Amino acid sequence: NAGVTQTPKFQVLKTGQSMTLQCAQDMNHEYMSWYRQDPGMGLRLIHYSVGAGITDQGEVPNGYNVSRSTTEDFPLRLLSAAPSQTSVYFCACHAGNYGYTFGSGTRLTVV
Amino acid sequence: GQQLNQSPQSMFIQEGEDVSMNCTSSSIFNTWLWYKQDPGEGPVLLIALYKAGELTSNGRLTAQFGITRKDSFLNISASIPSDVGIYFCAGQPHSGAGSYQLTFGKGTKLSVIP
């Protein structure tokens, strides 16, 4: 039982490039979310989804796109990468009032 | 958005000492969660608190959900080197459309000196 799987673990992009960060969960949880973690800023919510076909914006959504076609998958798309998007990205899932389960992160550098 | 004030930002302690950290909020939370993040990993849930006044332990860790629903603390007793990491508090709002969302504190970085 893997929980939440994120790929890739590391990525370097050039400014302007696009890419998709993958997130898959096998816990059958309805709720999934994407956070970015920057030094001294804690974890900030980018986008979230309360179920397949439903997504909404979090605190810092600009420059990112999401979709949720299945319960299991919640990819995060960077439309045109910028150096300000250099960060560590975490995907999480949860059900109801139980604590979130996080993936191990994707470390993205935009040069 | 809602803000969680977590303190201290960092701590350097001797092995064997007890540790205390806390989070406060200007608004009410329905659930308080405490996470630990090891270097290069995602946060891992340590303790979840669901009721005001609740005191919950997990081994050497003890956390409490404040009576006002606006604060929580985490204590670690007899610290050991593997306690090193960043500890985050997180809260779920009391109600409303955002009640599934977690708000995180900025973390307490713990260093343990052997």
mmCIF file with all atom_site columns, C-alpha atoms in Angstrom:
data_model
loop_
_atom_site.group_PDB
_atom_site.id
_atom_site.type_symbol
_atom_site.label_atom_id
_atom_site.label_alt_id
_atom_site.label_comp_id
_atom_site.label_asym_id
_atom_site.label_entity_id
_atom_site.label_seq_id
_atom_site.pdbx_PDB_ins_code
_atom_site.Cartn_x
_atom_site.Cartn_y
_atom_site.Cartn_z
_atom_site.occupancy
_atom_site.B_iso_or_equiv
_atom_site.pdbx_formal_charge
_atom_site.auth_seq_id
_atom_site.auth_comp_id
_atom_site.auth_asym_id
_atom_site.auth_atom_id
_atom_site.pdbx_PDB_model_num
ATOM 1   C CA . ASN A 1 1   ? 0.000   0.000  0.000   1.00 0.00 ? 1   ASN A CA 1
ATOM 2   C CA . ALA A 1 2   ? 1.979   2.995  -1.307  1.00 0.00 ? 2   ALA A CA 1
ATOM 3   C CA . GLY A 1 3   ? -0.281  5.805  -0.043  1.00 0.00 ? 3   GLY A CA 1
ATOM 4   C CA . VAL A 1 4   ? 0.560   8.885  -2.111  1.00 0.00 ? 4   VAL A CA 1
ATOM 5   C CA . THR A 1 5   ? 3.097   8.618  -4.938  1.00 0.00 ? 5   THR A CA 1
ATOM 6   C CA . GLN A 1 6   ? 4.640   11.662 -6.561  1.00 0.00 ? 6   GLN A CA 1
ATOM 7   C CA . THR A 1 7   ? 6.735   11.728 -9.712  1.00 0.00 ? 7   THR A CA 1
ATOM 8   C CA . PRO A 1 8   ? 9.278   12.902 -10.602 1.00 0.00 ? 8   PRO A CA 1
ATOM 9   C CA . LYS A 1 9   ? 11.281  13.379 -7.392  1.00 0.00 ? 9   LYS A CA 1
ATOM 10  C CA . PHE A 1 10  ? 13.541  15.982 -8.970  1.00 0.00 ? 10  PHE A CA 1
ATOM 11  C CA . GLN A 1 11  ? 13.135  18.215 -12.017 1.00 0.00 ? 11  GLN A CA 1
ATOM 12  C CA . VAL A 1 12  ? 15.022  21.090 -13.594 1.00 0.00 ? 12  VAL A CA 1
ATOM 13  C CA . LEU A 1 13  ? 13.152  23.274 -16.063 1.00 0.00 ? 13  LEU A CA 1
ATOM 14  C CA . LYS A 1 14  ? 14.073  26.235 -18.192 1.00 0.00 ? 14  LYS A CA 1
ATOM 15  C CA . THR A 1 15  ? 12.012  29.376 -17.878 1.00 0.00 ? 15  THR A CA 1
ATOM 16  C CA . GLY A 1 16  ? 8.982   29.137 -20.123 1.00 0.00 ? 16  GLY A CA 1
ATOM 17  C CA . GLN A 1 17  ? 8.859   25.361 -20.282 1.00 0.00 ? 17  GLN A CA 1
ATOM 18  C CA . SER A 1 18  ? 5.748   23.490 -19.208 1.00 0.00 ? 18  SER A CA 1
ATOM 19  C CA . MET A 1 19  ? 5.495   20.251 -17.299 1.00 0.00 ? 19  MET A CA 1
ATOM 20  C CA . THR A 1 20  ? 3.147   18.095 -15.265 1.00 0.00 ? 20  THR A CA 1
ATOM 21  C CA . LEU A 1 21  ? 3.826   16.893 -11.739 1.00 0.00 ? 21  LEU A CA 1
ATOM 22  C CA . GLN A 1 22  ? 2.115   13.580 -11.167 1.00 0.00 ? 22  GLN A CA 1
ATOM 23  C CA . CYS A 1 23  ? 0.290   12.507 -8.011  1.00 0.00 ? 23  CYS A CA 1
ATOM 24  C CA . ALA A 1 24  ? -1.441  9.193  -7.458  1.00 0.00 ? 24  ALA A CA 1
ATOM 25  C CA . GLN A 1 25  ? -3.091  7.778  -4.331  1.00 0.00 ? 25  GLN A CA 1
ATOM 26  C CA . ASP A 1 26  ? -4.319  4.284  -3.559  1.00 0.00 ? 26  ASP A CA 1
ATOM 27  C CA . MET A 1 27  ? -6.194  5.165  -0.363  1.00 0.00 ? 27  MET A CA 1
ATOM 28  C CA . ASN A 1 28  ? -9.524  5.864  -2.106  1.00 0.00 ? 28  ASN A CA 1
ATOM 29  C CA . HIS A 1 29  ? -9.703  9.282  -0.462  1.00 0.00 ? 29  HIS A CA 1
ATOM 30  C CA . GLU A 1 30  ? -11.963 11.889 -2.007  1.00 0.00 ? 30  GLU A CA 1
ATOM 31  C CA . TYR A 1 31  ? -9.975  14.949 -1.090  1.00 0.00 ? 31  TYR A CA 1
ATOM 32  C CA . MET A 1 32  ? -6.607  15.750 -2.692  1.00 0.00 ? 32  MET A CA 1
ATOM 33  C CA . SER A 1 33  ? -4.495  18.858 -2.659  1.00 0.00 ? 33  SER A CA 1
ATOM 34  C CA . TRP A 1 34  ? -1.221  20.370 -3.843  1.00 0.00 ? 34  TRP A CA 1
ATOM 35  C CA . TYR A 1 35  ? 1.067   22.431 -1.631  1.00 0.00 ? 35  TYR A CA 1
ATOM 36  C CA . ARG A 1 36  ? 4.330   24.187 -2.251  1.00 0.00 ? 36  ARG A CA 1
ATOM 37  C CA . GLN A 1 37  ? 6.952   24.539 0.436   1.00 0.00 ? 37  GLN A CA 1
ATOM 38  C CA . ASP A 1 38  ? 9.420   27.396 0.464   1.00 0.00 ? 38  ASP A CA 1
ATOM 39  C CA . PRO A 1 39  ? 11.970  28.250 3.169   1.00 0.00 ? 39  PRO A CA 1
ATOM 40  C CA . GLY A 1 40  ? 10.361  30.185 6.005   1.00 0.00 ? 40  GLY A CA 1
ATOM 41  C CA . MET A 1 41  ? 6.924   30.041 4.383   1.00 0.00 ? 41  MET A CA 1
ATOM 42  C CA . GLY A 1 42  ? 5.617   26.703 5.558   1.00 0.00 ? 42  GLY A CA 1
ATOM 43  C CA . LEU A 1 43  ? 3.217   24.851 3.261   1.00 0.00 ? 43  LEU A CA 1
ATOM 44  C CA . ARG A 1 44  ? 0.935   26.888 1.035   1.00 0.00 ? 44  ARG A CA 1
ATOM 45  C CA . LEU A 1 45  ? -2.090  25.459 -0.744  1.00 0.00 ? 45  LEU A CA 1
ATOM 46  C CA . ILE A 1 46  ? -2.039  25.727 -4.544  1.00 0.00 ? 46  ILE A CA 1
ATOM 47  C CA . HIS A 1 47  ? -5.145  23.820 -5.661  1.00 0.00 ? 47  HIS A CA 1
ATOM 48  C CA . TYR A 1 48  ? -7.397  21.212 -4.161  1.00 0.00 ? 48  TYR A CA 1
ATOM 49  C CA . SER A 1 49  ? -10.113 18.797 -5.191  1.00 0.00 ? 49  SER A CA 1
ATOM 50  C CA . VAL A 1 50  ? -12.996 17.417 -3.137  1.00 0.00 ? 50  VAL A CA 1
ATOM 51  C CA . GLY A 1 51  ? -13.696 14.646 -5.632  1.00 0.00 ? 51  GLY A CA 1
ATOM 52  C CA . ALA A 1 52  ? -13.383 13.548 -9.237  1.00 0.00 ? 52  ALA A CA 1
ATOM 53  C CA . GLY A 1 53  ? -14.388 16.353 -11.586 1.00 0.00 ? 53  GLY A CA 1
ATOM 54  C CA . ILE A 1 54  ? -14.218 19.053 -8.889  1.00 0.00 ? 54  ILE A CA 1
ATOM 55  C CA . THR A 1 55  ? -11.253 21.364 -8.355  1.00 0.00 ? 55  THR A CA 1
ATOM 56  C CA . ASP A 1 56  ? -10.770 24.734 -6.724  1.00 0.00 ? 56  ASP A CA 1
ATOM 57  C CA . GLN A 1 57  ? -8.055  27.265 -6.087  1.00 0.00 ? 57  GLN A CA 1
ATOM 58  C CA . GLY A 1 58  ? -6.051  27.552 -2.929  1.00 0.00 ? 58  GLY A CA 1
ATOM 59  C CA . GLU A 1 59  ? -3.882  30.345 -1.610  1.00 0.00 ? 59  GLU A CA 1
ATOM 60  C CA . VAL A 1 60  ? -1.317  30.516 -4.443  1.00 0.00 ? 60  VAL A CA 1
ATOM 61  C CA . PRO A 1 61  ? -2.918  29.174 -7.667  1.00 0.00 ? 61  PRO A CA 1
ATOM 62  C CA . ASN A 1 62  ? -1.399  31.505 -10.274 1.00 0.00 ? 62  ASN A CA 1
ATOM 63  C CA . GLY A 1 63  ? 0.717   29.738 -12.880 1.00 0.00 ? 63  GLY A CA 1
ATOM 64  C CA . TYR A 1 64  ? -0.683  26.306 -12.061 1.00 0.00 ? 64  TYR A CA 1
ATOM 65  C CA . ASN A 1 65  ? -3.469  24.193 -13.480 1.00 0.00 ? 65  ASN A CA 1
ATOM 66  C CA . VAL A 1 66  ? -5.098  21.012 -12.162 1.00 0.00 ? 66  VAL A CA 1
ATOM 67  C CA . SER A 1 67  ? -7.654  18.457 -13.213 1.00 0.00 ? 67  SER A CA 1
ATOM 68  C CA . ARG A 1 68  ? -9.216  15.466 -11.452 1.00 0.00 ? 68  ARG A CA 1
ATOM 69  C CA . SER A 1 69  ? -10.626 12.908 -13.859 1.00 0.00 ? 69  SER A CA 1
ATOM 70  C CA . THR A 1 70  ? -10.306 9.987  -11.432 1.00 0.00 ? 70  THR A CA 1
ATOM 71  C CA . THR A 1 71  ? -10.284 9.541  -7.659  1.00 0.00 ? 71  THR A CA 1
ATOM 72  C CA . GLU A 1 72  ? -6.715  8.271  -7.815  1.00 0.00 ? 72  GLU A CA 1
ATOM 73  C CA . ASP A 1 73  ? -4.907  10.929 -9.849  1.00 0.00 ? 73  ASP A CA 1
ATOM 74  C CA . PHE A 1 74  ? -4.447  14.663 -9.360  1.00 0.00 ? 74  PHE A CA 1
ATOM 75  C CA . PRO A 1 75  ? -1.787  16.100 -11.705 1.00 0.00 ? 75  PRO A CA 1
ATOM 76  C CA . LEU A 1 76  ? -0.418  19.620 -11.327 1.00 0.00 ? 76  LEU A CA 1
ATOM 77  C CA . ARG A 1 77  ? 0.536   21.476 -14.484 1.00 0.00 ? 77  ARG A CA 1
ATOM 78  C CA . LEU A 1 78  ? 2.977   24.328 -14.752 1.00 0.00 ? 78  LEU A CA 1
ATOM 79  C CA . LEU A 1 79  ? 1.905   26.260 -17.804 1.00 0.00 ? 79  LEU A CA 1
ATOM 80  C CA . SER A 1 80  ? 5.021   28.382 -18.358 1.00 0.00 ? 80  SER A CA 1
ATOM 81  C CA . ALA A 1 81  ? 7.628   27.838 -15.672 1.00 0.00 ? 81  ALA A CA 1
ATOM 82  C CA . ALA A 1 82  ? 9.139   30.833 -13.893 1.00 0.00 ? 82  ALA A CA 1
ATOM 83  C CA . PRO A 1 83  ? 12.059  30.992 -11.433 1.00 0.00 ? 83  PRO A CA 1
ATOM 84  C CA . SER A 1 84  ? 9.540   31.961 -8.711  1.00 0.00 ? 84  SER A CA 1
ATOM 85  C CA . GLN A 1 85  ? 8.098   28.464 -9.055  1.00 0.00 ? 85  GLN A CA 1
ATOM 86  C CA . THR A 1 86  ? 11.320  26.906 -7.815  1.00 0.00 ? 86  THR A CA 1
ATOM 87  C CA . SER A 1 87  ? 10.079  25.036 -4.777  1.00 0.00 ? 87  SER A CA 1
ATOM 88  C CA . VAL A 1 88  ? 9.278   21.678 -3.258  1.00 0.00 ? 88  VAL A CA 1
ATOM 89  C CA . TYR A 1 89  ? 5.816   20.468 -4.208  1.00 0.00 ? 89  TYR A CA 1
ATOM 90  C CA . PHE A 1 90  ? 3.751   18.111 -2.079  1.00 0.00 ? 90  PHE A CA 1
ATOM 91  C CA . CYS A 1 91  ? 0.602   16.279 -2.951  1.00 0.00 ? 91  CYS A CA 1
ATOM 92  C CA . ALA A 1 92  ? -1.704  15.072 -0.185  1.00 0.00 ? 92  ALA A CA 1
ATOM 93  C CA . CYS A 1 93  ? -4.936  13.167 0.202   1.00 0.00 ? 93  CYS A CA 1
ATOM 94  C CA . HIS A 1 94  ? -7.381  12.758 3.036   1.00 0.00 ? 94  HIS A CA 1
ATOM 95  C CA . ALA A 1 95  ? -10.861 11.595 3.887   1.00 0.00 ? 95  ALA A CA 1
ATOM 96  C CA . GLY A 1 96  ? -13.171 13.435 6.215   1.00 0.00 ? 96  GLY A CA 1
ATOM 97  C CA . ASN A 1 97  ? -11.600 14.579 9.427   1.00 0.00 ? 97  ASN A CA 1
ATOM 98  C CA . TYR A 1 98  ? -8.548  12.354 9.313   1.00 0.00 ? 98  TYR A CA 1
ATOM 99  C CA . GLY A 1 99  ? -5.097  13.779 8.920   1.00 0.00 ? 99  GLY A CA 1
ATOM 100 C CA . TYR A 1 100 ? -3.667  14.301 5.487   1.00 0.00 ? 100 TYR A CA 1
ATOM 101 C CA . THR A 1 101 ? -1.257  11.791 3.973   1.00 0.00 ? 101 THR A CA 1
ATOM 102 C CA . PHE A 1 102 ? 1.538   13.443 2.025   1.00 0.00 ? 102 PHE A CA 1
ATOM 103 C CA . GLY A 1 103 ? 3.704   12.227 -0.803  1.00 0.00 ? 103 GLY A CA 1
ATOM 104 C CA . SER A 1 104 ? 7.473   12.525 -0.548  1.00 0.00 ? 104 SER A CA 1
ATOM 105 C CA . GLY A 1 105 ? 7.607   15.616 -2.746  1.00 0.00 ? 105 GLY A CA 1
ATOM 106 C CA . THR A 1 106 ? 8.911   16.870 -6.082  1.00 0.00 ? 106 THR A CA 1
ATOM 107 C CA . ARG A 1 107 ? 11.887  19.205 -5.950  1.00 0.00 ? 107 ARG A CA 1
ATOM 108 C CA . LEU A 1 108 ? 11.605  21.624 -8.860  1.00 0.00 ? 108 LEU A CA 1
ATOM 109 C CA . THR A 1 109 ? 14.227  24.090 -9.997  1.00 0.00 ? 109 THR A CA 1
ATOM 110 C CA . VAL A 1 110 ? 13.449  26.618 -12.722 1.00 0.00 ? 110 VAL A CA 1
ATOM 111 C CA . VAL A 1 111 ? 16.500  28.236 -14.298 1.00 0.00 ? 111 VAL A CA 1
ATOM 112 C CA . GLY B 2 1   ? -6.612  33.568 4.548   1.00 0.00 ? 1   GLY B CA 1
ATOM 113 C CA . GLN B 2 2   ? -6.334  32.196 8.036   1.00 0.00 ? 2   GLN B CA 1
ATOM 114 C CA . GLN B 2 3   ? -2.990  32.457 9.748   1.00 0.00 ? 3   GLN B CA 1
ATOM 115 C CA . LEU B 2 4   ? -1.362  30.138 12.230  1.00 0.00 ? 4   LEU B CA 1
ATOM 116 C CA . ASN B 2 5   ? 1.403   31.521 14.392  1.00 0.00 ? 5   ASN B CA 1
ATOM 117 C CA . GLN B 2 6   ? 3.816   28.765 15.329  1.00 0.00 ? 6   GLN B CA 1
ATOM 118 C CA . SER B 2 7   ? 6.613   29.271 17.810  1.00 0.00 ? 7   SER B CA 1
ATOM 119 C CA . PRO B 2 8   ? 9.437   28.995 18.286  1.00 0.00 ? 8   PRO B CA 1
ATOM 120 C CA . GLN B 2 9   ? 10.825  29.112 14.727  1.00 0.00 ? 9   GLN B CA 1
ATOM 121 C CA . SER B 2 10  ? 13.811  26.995 15.738  1.00 0.00 ? 10  SER B CA 1
ATOM 122 C CA . MET B 2 11  ? 15.204  25.261 18.785  1.00 0.00 ? 11  MET B CA 1
ATOM 123 C CA . PHE B 2 12  ? 18.577  23.838 19.729  1.00 0.00 ? 12  PHE B CA 1
ATOM 124 C CA . ILE B 2 13  ? 18.353  21.467 22.673  1.00 0.00 ? 13  ILE B CA 1
ATOM 125 C CA . GLN B 2 14  ? 20.509  18.908 24.437  1.00 0.00 ? 14  GLN B CA 1
ATOM 126 C CA . GLU B 2 15  ? 19.639  15.261 24.067  1.00 0.00 ? 15  GLU B CA 1
ATOM 127 C CA . GLY B 2 16  ? 17.381  14.229 26.940  1.00 0.00 ? 16  GLY B CA 1
ATOM 128 C CA . GLU B 2 17  ? 15.736  17.622 27.353  1.00 0.00 ? 17  GLU B CA 1
ATOM 129 C CA . ASP B 2 18  ? 12.011  18.185 26.976  1.00 0.00 ? 18  ASP B CA 1
ATOM 130 C CA . VAL B 2 19  ? 10.680  20.319 24.121  1.00 0.00 ? 19  VAL B CA 1
ATOM 131 C CA . SER B 2 20  ? 7.572   22.444 23.863  1.00 0.00 ? 20  SER B CA 1
ATOM 132 C CA . MET B 2 21  ? 6.148   24.265 20.853  1.00 0.00 ? 21  MET B CA 1
ATOM 133 C CA . ASN B 2 22  ? 2.789   25.860 20.180  1.00 0.00 ? 22  ASN B CA 1
ATOM 134 C CA . CYS B 2 23  ? 0.449   27.301 17.607  1.00 0.00 ? 23  CYS B CA 1
ATOM 135 C CA . THR B 2 24  ? -2.103  30.048 17.945  1.00 0.00 ? 24  THR B CA 1
ATOM 136 C CA . SER B 2 25  ? -4.776  31.322 15.620  1.00 0.00 ? 25  SER B CA 1
ATOM 137 C CA . SER B 2 26  ? -7.122  34.284 15.496  1.00 0.00 ? 26  SER B CA 1
ATOM 138 C CA . SER B 2 27  ? -9.957  32.010 14.360  1.00 0.00 ? 27  SER B CA 1
ATOM 139 C CA . ILE B 2 28  ? -11.494 28.767 15.542  1.00 0.00 ? 28  ILE B CA 1
ATOM 140 C CA . PHE B 2 29  ? -10.321 25.402 14.262  1.00 0.00 ? 29  PHE B CA 1
ATOM 141 C CA . ASN B 2 30  ? -12.267 22.153 14.282  1.00 0.00 ? 30  ASN B CA 1
ATOM 142 C CA . THR B 2 31  ? -9.221  19.929 14.168  1.00 0.00 ? 31  THR B CA 1
ATOM 143 C CA . TRP B 2 32  ? -5.588  20.399 15.112  1.00 0.00 ? 32  TRP B CA 1
ATOM 144 C CA . LEU B 2 33  ? -2.880  18.250 13.601  1.00 0.00 ? 33  LEU B CA 1
ATOM 145 C CA . TRP B 2 34  ? 0.825   17.976 14.310  1.00 0.00 ? 34  TRP B CA 1
ATOM 146 C CA . TYR B 2 35  ? 3.237   16.800 11.630  1.00 0.00 ? 35  TYR B CA 1
ATOM 147 C CA . LYS B 2 36  ? 6.949   16.063 11.497  1.00 0.00 ? 36  LYS B CA 1
ATOM 148 C CA . GLN B 2 37  ? 9.018   16.462 8.364   1.00 0.00 ? 37  GLN B CA 1
ATOM 149 C CA . ASP B 2 38  ? 12.369  14.735 7.981   1.00 0.00 ? 38  ASP B CA 1
ATOM 150 C CA . PRO B 2 39  ? 14.870  16.149 5.462   1.00 0.00 ? 39  PRO B CA 1
ATOM 151 C CA . GLY B 2 40  ? 13.903  15.242 1.906   1.00 0.00 ? 40  GLY B CA 1
ATOM 152 C CA . GLU B 2 41  ? 10.568  13.759 2.909   1.00 0.00 ? 41  GLU B CA 1
ATOM 153 C CA . GLY B 2 42  ? 6.959   14.819 3.122   1.00 0.00 ? 42  GLY B CA 1
ATOM 154 C CA . PRO B 2 43  ? 5.276   15.668 6.438   1.00 0.00 ? 43  PRO B CA 1
ATOM 155 C CA . VAL B 2 44  ? 4.126   12.699 8.482   1.00 0.00 ? 44  VAL B CA 1
ATOM 156 C CA . LEU B 2 45  ? 1.195   12.902 10.871  1.00 0.00 ? 45  LEU B CA 1
ATOM 157 C CA . LEU B 2 46  ? 2.155   12.609 14.541  1.00 0.00 ? 46  LEU B CA 1
ATOM 158 C CA . ILE B 2 47  ? -1.004  13.452 16.451  1.00 0.00 ? 47  ILE B CA 1
ATOM 159 C CA . ALA B 2 48  ? -4.545  14.485 15.528  1.00 0.00 ? 48  ALA B CA 1
ATOM 160 C CA . LEU B 2 49  ? -6.832  16.353 17.947  1.00 0.00 ? 49  LEU B CA 1
ATOM 161 C CA . TYR B 2 50  ? -10.580 16.620 17.393  1.00 0.00 ? 50  TYR B CA 1
ATOM 162 C CA . LYS B 2 51  ? -12.103 18.056 20.571  1.00 0.00 ? 51  LYS B CA 1
ATOM 163 C CA . ALA B 2 52  ? -11.456 21.209 22.560  1.00 0.00 ? 52  ALA B CA 1
ATOM 164 C CA . GLY B 2 53  ? -9.489  20.343 25.665  1.00 0.00 ? 53  GLY B CA 1
ATOM 165 C CA . GLU B 2 54  ? -8.371  16.992 24.268  1.00 0.00 ? 54  GLU B CA 1
ATOM 166 C CA . LEU B 2 55  ? -4.955  15.796 25.435  1.00 0.00 ? 55  LEU B CA 1
ATOM 167 C CA . THR B 2 56  ? -3.423  13.018 23.334  1.00 0.00 ? 56  THR B CA 1
ATOM 168 C CA . SER B 2 57  ? -0.129  11.167 23.605  1.00 0.00 ? 57  SER B CA 1
ATOM 169 C CA . ASN B 2 58  ? 1.890   9.205  21.084  1.00 0.00 ? 58  ASN B CA 1
ATOM 170 C CA . GLY B 2 59  ? 4.910   7.719  22.823  1.00 0.00 ? 59  GLY B CA 1
ATOM 171 C CA . ARG B 2 60  ? 7.070   10.609 24.032  1.00 0.00 ? 60  ARG B CA 1
ATOM 172 C CA . LEU B 2 61  ? 4.844   13.130 22.266  1.00 0.00 ? 61  LEU B CA 1
ATOM 173 C CA . THR B 2 62  ? 1.882   14.858 23.893  1.00 0.00 ? 62  THR B CA 1
ATOM 174 C CA . ALA B 2 63  ? -0.385  17.400 22.234  1.00 0.00 ? 63  ALA B CA 1
ATOM 175 C CA . GLN B 2 64  ? -3.372  19.373 23.445  1.00 0.00 ? 64  GLN B CA 1
ATOM 176 C CA . PHE B 2 65  ? -6.275  21.061 21.698  1.00 0.00 ? 65  PHE B CA 1
ATOM 177 C CA . GLY B 2 66  ? -6.846  24.392 23.443  1.00 0.00 ? 66  GLY B CA 1
ATOM 178 C CA . ILE B 2 67  ? -10.145 25.093 25.181  1.00 0.00 ? 67  ILE B CA 1
ATOM 179 C CA . THR B 2 68  ? -10.737 28.196 23.068  1.00 0.00 ? 68  THR B CA 1
ATOM 180 C CA . ARG B 2 69  ? -10.168 26.135 19.863  1.00 0.00 ? 69  ARG B CA 1
ATOM 181 C CA . LYS B 2 70  ? -7.614  28.757 18.841  1.00 0.00 ? 70  LYS B CA 1
ATOM 182 C CA . ASP B 2 71  ? -4.429  27.113 20.026  1.00 0.00 ? 71  ASP B CA 1
ATOM 183 C CA . SER B 2 72  ? -2.562  23.869 20.430  1.00 0.00 ? 72  SER B CA 1
ATOM 184 C CA . PHE B 2 73  ? 0.762   22.758 21.848  1.00 0.00 ? 73  PHE B CA 1
ATOM 185 C CA . LEU B 2 74  ? 3.103   19.838 21.291  1.00 0.00 ? 74  LEU B CA 1
ATOM 186 C CA . ASN B 2 75  ? 5.511   18.512 23.907  1.00 0.00 ? 75  ASN B CA 1
ATOM 187 C CA . ILE B 2 76  ? 8.327   16.057 23.310  1.00 0.00 ? 76  ILE B CA 1
ATOM 188 C CA . SER B 2 77  ? 9.815   14.459 26.389  1.00 0.00 ? 77  SER B CA 1
ATOM 189 C CA . ALA B 2 78  ? 13.388  13.189 26.749  1.00 0.00 ? 78  ALA B CA 1
ATOM 190 C CA . SER B 2 79  ? 14.474  14.198 23.251  1.00 0.00 ? 79  SER B CA 1
ATOM 191 C CA . ILE B 2 80  ? 16.684  11.888 21.186  1.00 0.00 ? 80  ILE B CA 1
ATOM 192 C CA . PRO B 2 81  ? 18.736  12.585 18.036  1.00 0.00 ? 81  PRO B CA 1
ATOM 193 C CA . SER B 2 82  ? 16.060  11.157 15.710  1.00 0.00 ? 82  SER B CA 1
ATOM 194 C CA . ASP B 2 83  ? 13.648  13.871 16.895  1.00 0.00 ? 83  ASP B CA 1
ATOM 195 C CA . VAL B 2 84  ? 15.527  16.275 14.617  1.00 0.00 ? 84  VAL B CA 1
ATOM 196 C CA . GLY B 2 85  ? 13.315  17.726 11.910  1.00 0.00 ? 85  GLY B CA 1
ATOM 197 C CA . ILE B 2 86  ? 10.697  20.349 11.245  1.00 0.00 ? 86  ILE B CA 1
ATOM 198 C CA . TYR B 2 87  ? 7.445   20.171 13.185  1.00 0.00 ? 87  TYR B CA 1
ATOM 199 C CA . PHE B 2 88  ? 4.319   21.705 11.714  1.00 0.00 ? 88  PHE B CA 1
ATOM 200 C CA . CYS B 2 89  ? 1.002   22.426 13.292  1.00 0.00 ? 89  CYS B CA 1
ATOM 201 C CA . ALA B 2 90  ? -2.038  22.469 11.032  1.00 0.00 ? 90  ALA B CA 1
ATOM 202 C CA . GLY B 2 91  ? -5.675  23.285 11.582  1.00 0.00 ? 91  GLY B CA 1
ATOM 203 C CA . GLN B 2 92  ? -8.935  22.626 9.815   1.00 0.00 ? 92  GLN B CA 1
ATOM 204 C CA . PRO B 2 93  ? -11.496 25.453 9.998   1.00 0.00 ? 93  PRO B CA 1
ATOM 205 C CA . HIS B 2 94  ? -14.582 25.154 12.137  1.00 0.00 ? 94  HIS B CA 1
ATOM 206 C CA . SER B 2 95  ? -17.095 25.100 9.301   1.00 0.00 ? 95  SER B CA 1
ATOM 207 C CA . GLY B 2 96  ? -17.949 26.387 5.877   1.00 0.00 ? 96  GLY B CA 1
ATOM 208 C CA . ALA B 2 97  ? -16.762 25.723 2.350   1.00 0.00 ? 97  ALA B CA 1
ATOM 209 C CA . GLY B 2 98  ? -13.138 25.719 3.421   1.00 0.00 ? 98  GLY B CA 1
ATOM 210 C CA . SER B 2 99  ? -13.586 23.194 6.176   1.00 0.00 ? 99  SER B CA 1
ATOM 211 C CA . TYR B 2 100 ? -11.642 20.528 4.285   1.00 0.00 ? 100 TYR B CA 1
ATOM 212 C CA . GLN B 2 101 ? -8.638  22.738 3.879   1.00 0.00 ? 101 GLN B CA 1
ATOM 213 C CA . LEU B 2 102 ? -5.637  22.661 6.147   1.00 0.00 ? 102 LEU B CA 1
ATOM 214 C CA . THR B 2 103 ? -3.837  25.795 7.223   1.00 0.00 ? 103 THR B CA 1
ATOM 215 C CA . PHE B 2 104 ? -0.223  25.187 8.237   1.00 0.00 ? 104 PHE B CA 1
ATOM 216 C CA . GLY B 2 105 ? 2.044   26.967 10.633  1.00 0.00 ? 105 GLY B CA 1
ATOM 217 C CA . LYS B 2 106 ? 5.486   27.890 9.320   1.00 0.00 ? 106 LYS B CA 1
ATOM 218 C CA . GLY B 2 107 ? 7.180   25.175 11.304  1.00 0.00 ? 107 GLY B CA 1
ATOM 219 C CA . THR B 2 108 ? 9.538   24.716 14.222  1.00 0.00 ? 108 THR B CA 1
ATOM 220 C CA . LYS B 2 109 ? 12.971  23.438 13.254  1.00 0.00 ? 109 LYS B CA 1
ATOM 221 C CA . LEU B 2 110 ? 14.316  21.201 16.009  1.00 0.00 ? 110 LEU B CA 1
ATOM 222 C CA . SER B 2 111 ? 17.983  20.410 16.397  1.00 0.00 ? 111 SER B CA 1
ATOM 223 C CA . VAL B 2 112 ? 19.158  17.959 19.075  1.00 0.00 ? 112 VAL B CA 1
ATOM 224 C CA . ILE B 2 113 ? 22.721  18.137 20.326  1.00 0.00 ? 113 ILE B CA 1
ATOM 225 C CA . PRO B 2 114 ? 23.996  14.711 21.404  1.00 0.00 ? 114 PRO B CA 1
#
